[in-house]
Structure formats: structure tokens, C-alpha cells
Amino acid sequence: MSPSAQDILEWDLEGWKVVLEETGEVVGRVEEVLNLCSFWDPSVVEYCMLKVFDSNSPGIEYLIPWVEDIVKEVDCNAERIFIKPPEGLLELAKRPELLRKIRTALEEFGLHTEGQKEPHMPTRRQLQAAGEYELVEMIMDAGGFSSVAQDLRLRTKRRPVGYWEDLQNLDSEIEAFLAESWREEQNPETGKTYYVNLVTREQLAEKPASPSIMDPTPVSMDWSDTGTAVMPRAHILRKLGRFDLHNAITMHGGYKEVAQQLGRMHLGRREVTDLESEIRNFMREHNLSLFPKPSQLIAEKQEDLLAAVREHGGVVAVAKKMGLRAQRNGERMKMLCSACRVQIILK
């Protein structure tokens, strides 16, 4: 039977080895004995914990409760304390240090990828492709990719089961997506740089501050944003590959329904006047005298503008409303002319 907490007050345990009873493996050495005294009588120690450091793994400290179920034997001559810790007790102490090592290794690997402002957790496949098998093993030892990403406040593509069922999580993800949607542009006439949000179409002269959105504040928790924050459009999410967001929004009733529940402004169809203004600006920037072709809009990454044109009836219809001529597709016209000639000959 091991001594009581009161008994060990008379011993100087500093430097004693703490050993696993079953294997004889040395856990570490006692650095300090932490005493919890009685509320009624401070001279009576009710509970003790051993603060044990591992000399082989700097940074790791164990807290071992001095209770009979854990401390099994004390060898005063050899200055050894034999313990039988419950499953997971020692791992609790190792995890913070393991996470620190993982964080350092991930920073060396690179947490930022092209087009991402926020640090992202790389996938197992990415790490293995780079030969980082030891790092993958460390991550699995620390609880897996999702768990490590959450503890290190890193964004990850994979979400826990049931994650998207919570509207607050969906709200946070939308906010994060909007904050990552700024792109740098240059005015061809002045040469000045400006910044455009691909989702909201907002423009800023100054570079937007890098958002702190590992845990973004949902609009539903910030009354000042309600009604002014934007709901992204379906085709933008699909274009940028955010099918997870699109599917989650659909699961909760669709874009209008989710926008209403979250207090977000639903971006409907562009007004005709706004659309015409954007088309004319595009034509002016690219020295066009005819209405731009879909291929030209796509080449300049104006898929959103093309989608708006199609919503208003397509290229020919919008061009007609603006009093412009639509560009003809040369190859298509040749095929049509050839078909007409064939019909004439057959007749």
C-alpha cells in the first residue's frame, strides 16, 4: 500500500524516478509535489499530485495524482515511485507538446496555398505526396487531422459529422468565404491598384485587412451586420468549388431561406441599369465596340457578369436592350451558311 498524502510531506521526493509498474519504463523524475490542503484545517493535506518532467522529451510534464489506485509502491532505498496510470492519463500531458511540434512542422511545410489568406490544414494525401510520413504519424497520434486542425485553429476542408446541421457553423463558413474573396485589380487608365470582392462586387482603394476568421463571428451573433451582410450566389460557390457550402445551404432550405434565417442580404438579379453599366465598363477597358462574347467574359474571369447577362435573356437580348450589336461567332456563321447552300442545292 502506498503512503498517504499526509505521510509524503515528510519526504523529499524531488528527483525521484517515477516508473510504470507493469513495464518498468521510466516516466520521468519528480520536479515538485503539489499539495491540496483542507479548507477547514490548512495543516492537513487532503490531496497531492506529483509534477513529473520527462528529461528525454523537454516540454512534457505529467501531473500524477497521489492516490492508491495509481501510486502502487514506493521504494525509498532506490528512490523510485511505481505507478499504474489509467489509460490516457500520460497522453494528456504529451499532447500539448506534440501539438507544438506538429505546428512547427506544418509551418515549415507551408500552411498557406495559392488563393488562400487563412492557414489551412493540409490533407493526408498532400503530406504523403511530399514525403512527410512522420508528420502524418504525429498528427494521427494527436487525434487525427480534424482534431489537430481544430486545436491549432487551422481551417480544413473536412468537417466533423453533423457540422453543417448547425446554422451557426454555416454562418461562420459563409463569413470566412466572403473574407477570402478579395482580388487585386488594376485600373488600365490610371494604373492604380484597387481591390474587388468577387462575391459582393464591393470595391476598395486600400488592401482589405487580413481577416481573423479561424473562428469568424457569425452574422447571427453580430446585430450590426444583420441585414447588410451578403449571401453568396449559387453559381459563385459552384464556380469556386465550394460545393460543401452550396450543399449545406440547399440542405437548410435554399439560398433565400438561409439568407432570411441568418439575416443576410440575398443577392438577386442585377438591375438592368447596373448590368448595362458593368458591360459598358468592360467594353471600355477592353476597347470593344460590339457587345462582348461569352468567351471574352470568361477569359477575363467575368463569369459572374456572364451569368447576369444570361439571367436577363442572354447576349442577344441584353445587347438589343443596350442598343448594341452582338458579335457573331465566325465558325458558327460559316456552318450556317454552308447548311443554307446545301439546302438550296437540294431544292
mmCIF file of C-alpha atoms in Angstrom:
data_model
loop_
_atom_site.group_PDB
_atom_site.id
_atom_site.type_symbol
_atom_site.label_atom_id
_atom_site.label_comp_id
_atom_site.label_asym_id
_atom_site.label_seq_id
_atom_site.Cartn_x
_atom_site.Cartn_y
_atom_site.Cartn_z
ATOM 1 C CA MET A 1 0.000 0.000 0.000
ATOM 2 C CA SER A 2 1.318 3.436 -0.886
ATOM 3 C CA PRO A 3 1.780 6.147 1.759
ATOM 4 C CA SER A 4 -0.996 8.685 2.294
ATOM 5 C CA ALA A 5 -0.817 12.265 1.090
ATOM 6 C CA GLN A 6 -0.096 13.394 4.650
ATOM 7 C CA ASP A 7 2.761 10.890 5.015
ATOM 8 C CA ILE A 8 4.722 12.054 1.984
ATOM 9 C CA LEU A 9 5.004 15.577 3.395
ATOM 10 C CA GLU A 10 7.911 14.244 5.455
ATOM 11 C CA TRP A 11 9.733 13.004 2.362
ATOM 12 C CA ASP A 12 11.768 14.949 -0.119
ATOM 13 C CA LEU A 13 10.635 13.362 -3.368
ATOM 14 C CA GLU A 14 12.323 15.824 -5.714
ATOM 15 C CA GLY A 15 14.420 13.927 -8.256
ATOM 16 C CA TRP A 16 12.861 10.547 -7.526
ATOM 17 C CA LYS A 17 12.122 8.366 -10.539
ATOM 18 C CA VAL A 18 8.537 7.607 -11.487
ATOM 19 C CA VAL A 19 8.272 4.144 -13.063
ATOM 20 C CA LEU A 20 5.465 2.217 -14.748
ATOM 21 C CA GLU A 21 4.685 -0.797 -12.562
ATOM 22 C CA GLU A 22 3.886 -3.185 -15.405
ATOM 23 C CA THR A 23 6.795 -2.479 -17.779
ATOM 24 C CA GLY A 24 9.451 -0.872 -15.595
ATOM 25 C CA GLU A 25 9.646 2.041 -18.071
ATOM 26 C CA VAL A 26 10.791 5.314 -16.504
ATOM 27 C CA VAL A 27 8.167 8.038 -16.982
ATOM 28 C CA GLY A 28 10.335 10.817 -15.593
ATOM 29 C CA ARG A 29 11.550 12.428 -12.386
ATOM 30 C CA VAL A 30 9.588 14.273 -9.717
ATOM 31 C CA GLU A 31 10.032 18.003 -10.088
ATOM 32 C CA GLU A 32 7.583 19.136 -7.425
ATOM 33 C CA VAL A 33 4.885 17.839 -5.080
ATOM 34 C CA LEU A 34 1.683 19.862 -5.304
ATOM 35 C CA ASN A 35 -0.394 19.825 -2.118
ATOM 36 C CA LEU A 36 -4.122 20.481 -1.749
ATOM 37 C CA CYS A 37 -4.871 21.339 1.856
ATOM 38 C CA SER A 38 -8.122 21.010 3.775
ATOM 39 C CA PHE A 39 -10.406 24.033 3.691
ATOM 40 C CA TRP A 40 -11.112 23.596 7.404
ATOM 41 C CA ASP A 41 -7.554 22.899 8.514
ATOM 42 C CA PRO A 42 -4.735 24.181 6.228
ATOM 43 C CA SER A 43 -2.247 21.996 8.089
ATOM 44 C CA VAL A 44 -3.976 18.867 6.810
ATOM 45 C CA VAL A 45 -3.083 17.788 3.265
ATOM 46 C CA GLU A 46 -6.026 16.034 1.655
ATOM 47 C CA TYR A 47 -4.650 15.513 -1.811
ATOM 48 C CA CYS A 48 -1.282 15.533 -3.580
ATOM 49 C CA MET A 49 -0.092 15.492 -7.152
ATOM 50 C CA LEU A 50 3.357 14.721 -8.453
ATOM 51 C CA LYS A 51 4.666 17.114 -11.063
ATOM 52 C CA VAL A 52 6.919 14.896 -13.170
ATOM 53 C CA PHE A 53 9.154 16.023 -16.032
ATOM 54 C CA ASP A 54 10.462 13.816 -18.818
ATOM 55 C CA SER A 55 14.151 14.538 -19.402
ATOM 56 C CA ASN A 56 14.021 12.720 -22.742
ATOM 57 C CA SER A 57 11.210 14.935 -24.039
ATOM 58 C CA PRO A 58 11.753 18.551 -22.941
ATOM 59 C CA GLY A 59 8.494 20.430 -22.603
ATOM 60 C CA ILE A 60 6.472 17.463 -21.382
ATOM 61 C CA GLU A 61 5.285 17.495 -17.772
ATOM 62 C CA TYR A 62 2.984 14.947 -16.188
ATOM 63 C CA LEU A 63 0.637 15.523 -13.265
ATOM 64 C CA ILE A 64 0.254 12.238 -11.375
ATOM 65 C CA PRO A 65 -2.435 12.149 -8.643
ATOM 66 C CA TRP A 66 -1.127 10.551 -5.450
ATOM 67 C CA VAL A 67 -3.949 8.074 -4.956
ATOM 68 C CA GLU A 68 -3.877 4.387 -4.121
ATOM 69 C CA ASP A 69 -5.335 3.350 -7.477
ATOM 70 C CA ILE A 70 -2.404 4.986 -9.315
ATOM 71 C CA VAL A 71 0.591 5.013 -6.946
ATOM 72 C CA LYS A 72 1.145 1.313 -6.266
ATOM 73 C CA GLU A 73 4.504 1.158 -4.469
ATOM 74 C CA VAL A 74 7.290 3.390 -3.151
ATOM 75 C CA ASP A 75 10.897 2.176 -2.930
ATOM 76 C CA CYS A 76 12.609 4.589 -0.556
ATOM 77 C CA ASN A 77 16.049 2.986 -0.922
ATOM 78 C CA ALA A 78 16.045 3.207 -4.725
ATOM 79 C CA GLU A 79 14.051 6.478 -4.669
ATOM 80 C CA ARG A 80 11.502 5.083 -7.066
ATOM 81 C CA ILE A 81 7.742 5.513 -7.257
ATOM 82 C CA PHE A 82 5.829 2.806 -9.120
ATOM 83 C CA ILE A 83 2.582 3.848 -10.762
ATOM 84 C CA LYS A 84 -0.240 2.273 -12.764
ATOM 85 C CA PRO A 85 -1.909 5.222 -14.519
ATOM 86 C CA PRO A 86 -5.345 4.856 -16.111
ATOM 87 C CA GLU A 87 -5.460 4.748 -19.896
ATOM 88 C CA GLY A 88 -4.960 8.184 -21.441
ATOM 89 C CA LEU A 89 -3.529 9.944 -18.360
ATOM 90 C CA LEU A 90 0.037 10.216 -19.654
ATOM 91 C CA GLU A 91 -1.140 11.000 -23.183
ATOM 92 C CA LEU A 92 -2.921 14.105 -21.865
ATOM 93 C CA ALA A 93 0.443 15.553 -20.902
ATOM 94 C CA LYS A 94 2.154 14.558 -24.139
ATOM 95 C CA ARG A 95 -0.456 16.070 -26.452
ATOM 96 C CA PRO A 96 0.307 19.809 -25.925
ATOM 97 C CA GLU A 97 3.975 19.234 -26.709
ATOM 98 C CA LEU A 98 3.064 17.023 -29.651
ATOM 99 C CA LEU A 99 0.775 19.761 -30.994
ATOM 100 C CA ARG A 100 3.601 22.281 -30.668
ATOM 101 C CA LYS A 101 5.874 20.042 -32.737
ATOM 102 C CA ILE A 102 3.139 19.497 -35.311
ATOM 103 C CA ARG A 103 2.530 23.228 -35.592
ATOM 104 C CA THR A 104 6.235 23.883 -36.183
ATOM 105 C CA ALA A 105 6.425 21.124 -38.797
ATOM 106 C CA LEU A 106 3.296 22.383 -40.567
ATOM 107 C CA GLU A 107 4.645 25.927 -40.692
ATOM 108 C CA GLU A 108 7.786 24.600 -42.354
ATOM 109 C CA PHE A 109 5.642 22.603 -44.787
ATOM 110 C CA GLY A 110 3.538 25.675 -45.600
ATOM 111 C CA LEU A 111 0.070 26.398 -44.241
ATOM 112 C CA HIS A 112 -0.874 28.845 -46.997
ATOM 113 C CA THR A 113 -1.711 27.810 -50.532
ATOM 114 C CA GLU A 114 -2.393 29.965 -53.562
ATOM 115 C CA GLY A 115 -5.607 31.957 -53.236
ATOM 116 C CA GLN A 116 -5.975 31.294 -49.501
ATOM 117 C CA LYS A 117 -5.439 34.017 -46.928
ATOM 118 C CA GLU A 118 -6.054 31.853 -43.899
ATOM 119 C CA PRO A 119 -3.780 28.998 -42.786
ATOM 120 C CA HIS A 120 -5.259 25.685 -43.895
ATOM 121 C CA MET A 121 -4.626 22.180 -42.632
ATOM 122 C CA PRO A 122 -3.011 20.132 -45.407
ATOM 123 C CA THR A 123 -4.595 16.809 -46.255
ATOM 124 C CA ARG A 124 -3.043 13.426 -45.558
ATOM 125 C CA ARG A 125 -2.555 12.957 -49.320
ATOM 126 C CA GLN A 126 -0.668 16.277 -49.635
ATOM 127 C CA LEU A 127 1.673 15.421 -46.768
ATOM 128 C CA GLN A 128 2.328 11.899 -48.015
ATOM 129 C CA ALA A 129 2.987 13.183 -51.537
ATOM 130 C CA ALA A 130 5.646 15.439 -50.028
ATOM 131 C CA GLY A 131 7.193 12.520 -48.126
ATOM 132 C CA GLU A 132 6.015 13.796 -44.723
ATOM 133 C CA TYR A 133 5.097 10.357 -43.386
ATOM 134 C CA GLU A 134 6.464 11.086 -39.903
ATOM 135 C CA LEU A 135 4.326 14.233 -39.702
ATOM 136 C CA VAL A 136 1.239 12.238 -40.703
ATOM 137 C CA GLU A 137 2.012 9.737 -37.929
ATOM 138 C CA MET A 138 2.379 12.558 -35.384
ATOM 139 C CA ILE A 139 -0.973 14.013 -36.438
ATOM 140 C CA MET A 140 -2.678 10.642 -36.068
ATOM 141 C CA ASP A 141 -1.082 10.173 -32.628
ATOM 142 C CA ALA A 142 -2.504 13.558 -31.609
ATOM 143 C CA GLY A 143 -6.046 12.585 -32.532
ATOM 144 C CA GLY A 144 -6.280 12.864 -36.312
ATOM 145 C CA PHE A 145 -6.467 15.640 -38.881
ATOM 146 C CA SER A 146 -9.811 17.159 -37.856
ATOM 147 C CA SER A 147 -8.931 17.208 -34.160
ATOM 148 C CA VAL A 148 -5.462 18.700 -34.722
ATOM 149 C CA ALA A 149 -6.825 21.303 -37.141
ATOM 150 C CA GLN A 150 -9.376 22.385 -34.553
ATOM 151 C CA ASP A 151 -6.816 22.652 -31.740
ATOM 152 C CA LEU A 152 -4.316 24.550 -33.917
ATOM 153 C CA ARG A 153 -7.092 26.788 -35.256
ATOM 154 C CA LEU A 154 -6.454 25.765 -38.837
ATOM 155 C CA ARG A 155 -9.140 25.626 -41.474
ATOM 156 C CA THR A 156 -9.786 22.268 -43.064
ATOM 157 C CA LYS A 157 -11.939 21.032 -45.936
ATOM 158 C CA ARG A 158 -13.257 18.101 -43.952
ATOM 159 C CA ARG A 159 -15.795 18.881 -41.235
ATOM 160 C CA PRO A 160 -16.961 16.691 -38.334
ATOM 161 C CA VAL A 161 -20.162 14.665 -38.675
ATOM 162 C CA GLY A 162 -23.166 16.917 -38.052
ATOM 163 C CA TYR A 163 -21.136 20.098 -38.538
ATOM 164 C CA TRP A 164 -23.308 21.504 -41.332
ATOM 165 C CA GLU A 165 -26.530 20.863 -39.421
ATOM 166 C CA ASP A 166 -25.702 23.813 -37.152
ATOM 167 C CA LEU A 167 -26.741 27.089 -38.819
ATOM 168 C CA GLN A 168 -24.157 28.990 -36.789
ATOM 169 C CA ASN A 169 -21.377 26.898 -38.330
ATOM 170 C CA LEU A 170 -22.821 27.565 -41.782
ATOM 171 C CA ASP A 171 -22.960 31.289 -40.996
ATOM 172 C CA SER A 172 -19.310 31.271 -39.911
ATOM 173 C CA GLU A 173 -18.244 29.435 -43.059
ATOM 174 C CA ILE A 174 -20.076 31.941 -45.273
ATOM 175 C CA GLU A 175 -18.343 34.803 -43.466
ATOM 176 C CA ALA A 176 -14.977 33.120 -43.965
ATOM 177 C CA PHE A 177 -15.699 32.555 -47.659
ATOM 178 C CA LEU A 178 -16.614 36.218 -48.190
ATOM 179 C CA ALA A 179 -13.468 37.397 -46.431
ATOM 180 C CA GLU A 180 -11.320 35.237 -48.711
ATOM 181 C CA SER A 181 -12.976 36.514 -51.903
ATOM 182 C CA TRP A 182 -11.000 39.743 -52.382
ATOM 183 C CA ARG A 183 -8.913 40.018 -55.554
ATOM 184 C CA GLU A 184 -6.385 42.632 -56.618
ATOM 185 C CA GLU A 185 -7.165 44.504 -59.855
ATOM 186 C CA GLN A 186 -5.520 47.353 -61.767
ATOM 187 C CA ASN A 187 -7.193 50.287 -63.486
ATOM 188 C CA PRO A 188 -5.873 50.252 -67.086
ATOM 189 C CA GLU A 189 -6.293 54.026 -67.449
ATOM 190 C CA THR A 190 -4.642 55.186 -64.226
ATOM 191 C CA GLY A 191 -2.523 52.122 -63.421
ATOM 192 C CA LYS A 192 -3.724 52.294 -59.824
ATOM 193 C CA THR A 193 -4.407 49.126 -57.884
ATOM 194 C CA TYR A 194 -7.787 48.501 -56.314
ATOM 195 C CA TYR A 195 -9.473 45.517 -54.675
ATOM 196 C CA VAL A 196 -12.701 43.804 -55.681
ATOM 197 C CA ASN A 197 -14.746 41.264 -53.765
ATOM 198 C CA LEU A 198 -15.841 38.599 -56.254
ATOM 199 C CA VAL A 199 -18.990 37.868 -54.268
ATOM 200 C CA THR A 200 -20.279 41.240 -53.076
ATOM 201 C CA ARG A 201 -18.785 43.273 -56.000
ATOM 202 C CA GLU A 202 -17.599 45.773 -53.386
ATOM 203 C CA GLN A 203 -14.505 47.784 -54.374
ATOM 204 C CA LEU A 204 -11.848 49.237 -52.074
ATOM 205 C CA ALA A 205 -8.923 51.504 -52.839
ATOM 206 C CA GLU A 206 -6.921 50.109 -49.927
ATOM 207 C CA LYS A 207 -5.977 46.480 -49.430
ATOM 208 C CA PRO A 208 -8.504 44.805 -47.101
ATOM 209 C CA ALA A 209 -7.118 43.806 -43.729
ATOM 210 C CA SER A 210 -6.370 40.113 -43.443
ATOM 211 C CA PRO A 211 -9.407 38.728 -41.643
ATOM 212 C CA SER A 212 -9.055 36.777 -38.438
ATOM 213 C CA ILE A 213 -11.583 34.115 -39.304
ATOM 214 C CA MET A 214 -10.326 30.857 -37.912
ATOM 215 C CA ASP A 215 -13.377 31.334 -35.644
ATOM 216 C CA PRO A 216 -15.329 34.007 -37.560
ATOM 217 C CA THR A 217 -18.207 35.711 -35.769
ATOM 218 C CA PRO A 218 -21.471 34.636 -37.381
ATOM 219 C CA VAL A 219 -23.772 37.421 -38.556
ATOM 220 C CA SER A 220 -26.445 35.992 -36.302
ATOM 221 C CA MET A 221 -24.256 36.916 -33.299
ATOM 222 C CA ASP A 222 -23.402 40.440 -34.513
ATOM 223 C CA TRP A 223 -26.501 42.625 -34.696
ATOM 224 C CA SER A 224 -24.651 45.399 -36.559
ATOM 225 C CA ASP A 225 -24.158 43.056 -39.540
ATOM 226 C CA THR A 226 -27.730 41.822 -39.731
ATOM 227 C CA GLY A 227 -29.391 42.844 -42.978
ATOM 228 C CA THR A 228 -26.205 44.238 -44.505
ATOM 229 C CA ALA A 229 -24.060 41.113 -44.689
ATOM 230 C CA VAL A 230 -24.248 39.343 -48.015
ATOM 231 C CA MET A 231 -25.445 35.895 -49.010
ATOM 232 C CA PRO A 232 -23.278 34.427 -51.805
ATOM 233 C CA ARG A 233 -24.914 33.306 -55.033
ATOM 234 C CA ALA A 234 -25.119 29.644 -56.004
ATOM 235 C CA HIS A 235 -23.148 29.867 -59.240
ATOM 236 C CA ILE A 236 -20.240 31.620 -57.473
ATOM 237 C CA LEU A 237 -19.927 28.860 -54.879
ATOM 238 C CA ARG A 238 -20.058 26.225 -57.594
ATOM 239 C CA LYS A 239 -17.557 28.096 -59.766
ATOM 240 C CA LEU A 240 -15.075 28.308 -56.884
ATOM 241 C CA GLY A 241 -15.567 24.663 -55.962
ATOM 242 C CA ARG A 242 -17.345 25.270 -52.640
ATOM 243 C CA PHE A 243 -19.879 22.503 -53.148
ATOM 244 C CA ASP A 244 -19.784 21.833 -49.394
ATOM 245 C CA LEU A 245 -21.223 25.301 -48.733
ATOM 246 C CA HIS A 246 -23.695 25.029 -51.606
ATOM 247 C CA ASN A 247 -24.974 21.642 -50.404
ATOM 248 C CA ALA A 248 -25.265 22.869 -46.810
ATOM 249 C CA ILE A 249 -27.290 25.903 -47.903
ATOM 250 C CA THR A 250 -29.543 23.686 -50.007
ATOM 251 C CA MET A 251 -29.986 21.316 -47.051
ATOM 252 C CA HIS A 252 -31.260 24.214 -44.914
ATOM 253 C CA GLY A 253 -33.907 25.250 -47.440
ATOM 254 C CA GLY A 254 -32.041 27.104 -50.161
ATOM 255 C CA TYR A 255 -30.395 30.480 -50.582
ATOM 256 C CA LYS A 256 -33.389 32.743 -49.895
ATOM 257 C CA GLU A 257 -34.437 30.740 -46.839
ATOM 258 C CA VAL A 258 -30.928 30.665 -45.339
ATOM 259 C CA ALA A 259 -30.396 34.363 -46.089
ATOM 260 C CA GLN A 260 -33.582 35.159 -44.180
ATOM 261 C CA GLN A 261 -32.683 32.936 -41.226
ATOM 262 C CA LEU A 262 -29.166 34.374 -40.926
ATOM 263 C CA GLY A 263 -30.136 37.988 -41.532
ATOM 264 C CA ARG A 264 -28.098 38.129 -44.717
ATOM 265 C CA MET A 265 -28.895 40.163 -47.809
ATOM 266 C CA HIS A 266 -29.829 37.861 -50.677
ATOM 267 C CA LEU A 267 -28.114 38.907 -53.893
ATOM 268 C CA GLY A 268 -30.825 38.634 -56.512
ATOM 269 C CA ARG A 269 -30.632 39.524 -60.167
ATOM 270 C CA ARG A 270 -28.649 42.594 -61.110
ATOM 271 C CA GLU A 271 -30.741 45.601 -62.039
ATOM 272 C CA VAL A 272 -30.668 46.252 -65.788
ATOM 273 C CA THR A 273 -29.021 49.650 -65.282
ATOM 274 C CA ASP A 274 -26.259 48.133 -63.133
ATOM 275 C CA LEU A 275 -25.710 45.372 -65.664
ATOM 276 C CA GLU A 276 -25.520 47.830 -68.561
ATOM 277 C CA SER A 277 -23.028 49.962 -66.640
ATOM 278 C CA GLU A 278 -20.779 46.957 -65.968
ATOM 279 C CA ILE A 279 -20.973 45.838 -69.594
ATOM 280 C CA ARG A 280 -20.014 49.292 -70.863
ATOM 281 C CA ASN A 281 -17.127 49.479 -68.382
ATOM 282 C CA PHE A 282 -15.898 46.100 -69.607
ATOM 283 C CA MET A 283 -16.141 47.216 -73.242
ATOM 284 C CA ARG A 284 -14.287 50.429 -72.478
ATOM 285 C CA GLU A 285 -11.495 48.615 -70.619
ATOM 286 C CA HIS A 286 -11.030 46.157 -73.499
ATOM 287 C CA ASN A 287 -11.590 48.577 -76.410
ATOM 288 C CA LEU A 288 -14.670 46.759 -77.695
ATOM 289 C CA SER A 289 -17.227 48.358 -79.994
ATOM 290 C CA LEU A 290 -19.522 45.328 -80.048
ATOM 291 C CA PHE A 291 -21.187 43.515 -77.159
ATOM 292 C CA PRO A 292 -18.620 41.124 -75.610
ATOM 293 C CA LYS A 293 -18.817 37.443 -76.443
ATOM 294 C CA PRO A 294 -19.195 34.873 -73.640
ATOM 295 C CA SER A 295 -15.684 33.589 -74.378
ATOM 296 C CA GLN A 296 -14.278 37.101 -73.828
ATOM 297 C CA LEU A 297 -16.041 37.446 -70.482
ATOM 298 C CA ILE A 298 -14.816 34.025 -69.378
ATOM 299 C CA ALA A 299 -11.250 34.791 -70.494
ATOM 300 C CA GLU A 300 -11.278 37.872 -68.244
ATOM 301 C CA LYS A 301 -12.732 35.895 -65.315
ATOM 302 C CA GLN A 302 -16.094 37.643 -65.569
ATOM 303 C CA GLU A 303 -18.235 34.522 -65.192
ATOM 304 C CA ASP A 304 -20.420 36.385 -62.702
ATOM 305 C CA LEU A 305 -21.145 39.074 -65.294
ATOM 306 C CA LEU A 306 -21.879 36.432 -67.927
ATOM 307 C CA ALA A 307 -24.296 34.709 -65.544
ATOM 308 C CA ALA A 308 -26.104 38.032 -65.042
ATOM 309 C CA VAL A 309 -26.340 38.511 -68.814
ATOM 310 C CA ARG A 310 -27.899 35.068 -69.156
ATOM 311 C CA GLU A 311 -30.333 35.827 -66.339
ATOM 312 C CA HIS A 312 -31.589 38.803 -68.374
ATOM 313 C CA GLY A 313 -32.173 36.797 -71.529
ATOM 314 C CA GLY A 314 -28.723 36.159 -72.952
ATOM 315 C CA VAL A 315 -26.199 38.049 -75.064
ATOM 316 C CA VAL A 316 -28.504 38.949 -77.972
ATOM 317 C CA ALA A 317 -31.355 40.136 -75.724
ATOM 318 C CA VAL A 318 -29.158 42.295 -73.476
ATOM 319 C CA ALA A 319 -27.233 43.709 -76.440
ATOM 320 C CA LYS A 320 -30.524 44.685 -78.071
ATOM 321 C CA LYS A 321 -31.730 46.415 -74.881
ATOM 322 C CA MET A 322 -28.478 48.389 -74.792
ATOM 323 C CA GLY A 323 -28.677 49.311 -78.470
ATOM 324 C CA LEU A 324 -25.538 47.315 -79.244
ATOM 325 C CA ARG A 325 -24.718 44.682 -81.808
ATOM 326 C CA ALA A 326 -23.743 41.247 -80.578
ATOM 327 C CA GLN A 327 -20.599 39.731 -82.019
ATOM 328 C CA ARG A 328 -21.222 36.846 -84.351
ATOM 329 C CA ASN A 329 -19.441 33.575 -83.933
ATOM 330 C CA GLY A 330 -17.498 33.284 -87.205
ATOM 331 C CA GLU A 331 -17.248 29.491 -87.261
ATOM 332 C CA ARG A 332 -20.884 29.076 -86.425
ATOM 333 C CA MET A 333 -21.915 31.508 -89.173
ATOM 334 C CA LYS A 334 -19.804 29.611 -91.711
ATOM 335 C CA MET A 335 -21.547 26.388 -90.729
ATOM 336 C CA LEU A 336 -24.974 28.022 -91.007
ATOM 337 C CA CYS A 337 -24.127 29.486 -94.430
ATOM 338 C CA SER A 338 -22.871 26.115 -95.627
ATOM 339 C CA ALA A 339 -26.056 24.480 -94.403
ATOM 340 C CA CYS A 340 -28.129 27.068 -96.270
ATOM 341 C CA ARG A 341 -26.209 26.445 -99.503
ATOM 342 C CA VAL A 342 -26.742 22.696 -99.145
ATOM 343 C CA GLN A 343 -30.471 23.244 -98.683
ATOM 344 C CA ILE A 344 -30.615 25.490 -101.775
ATOM 345 C CA ILE A 345 -28.765 22.917 -103.908
ATOM 346 C CA LEU A 346 -31.032 20.130 -102.702
ATOM 347 C CA LYS A 347 -34.077 22.133 -103.604
#
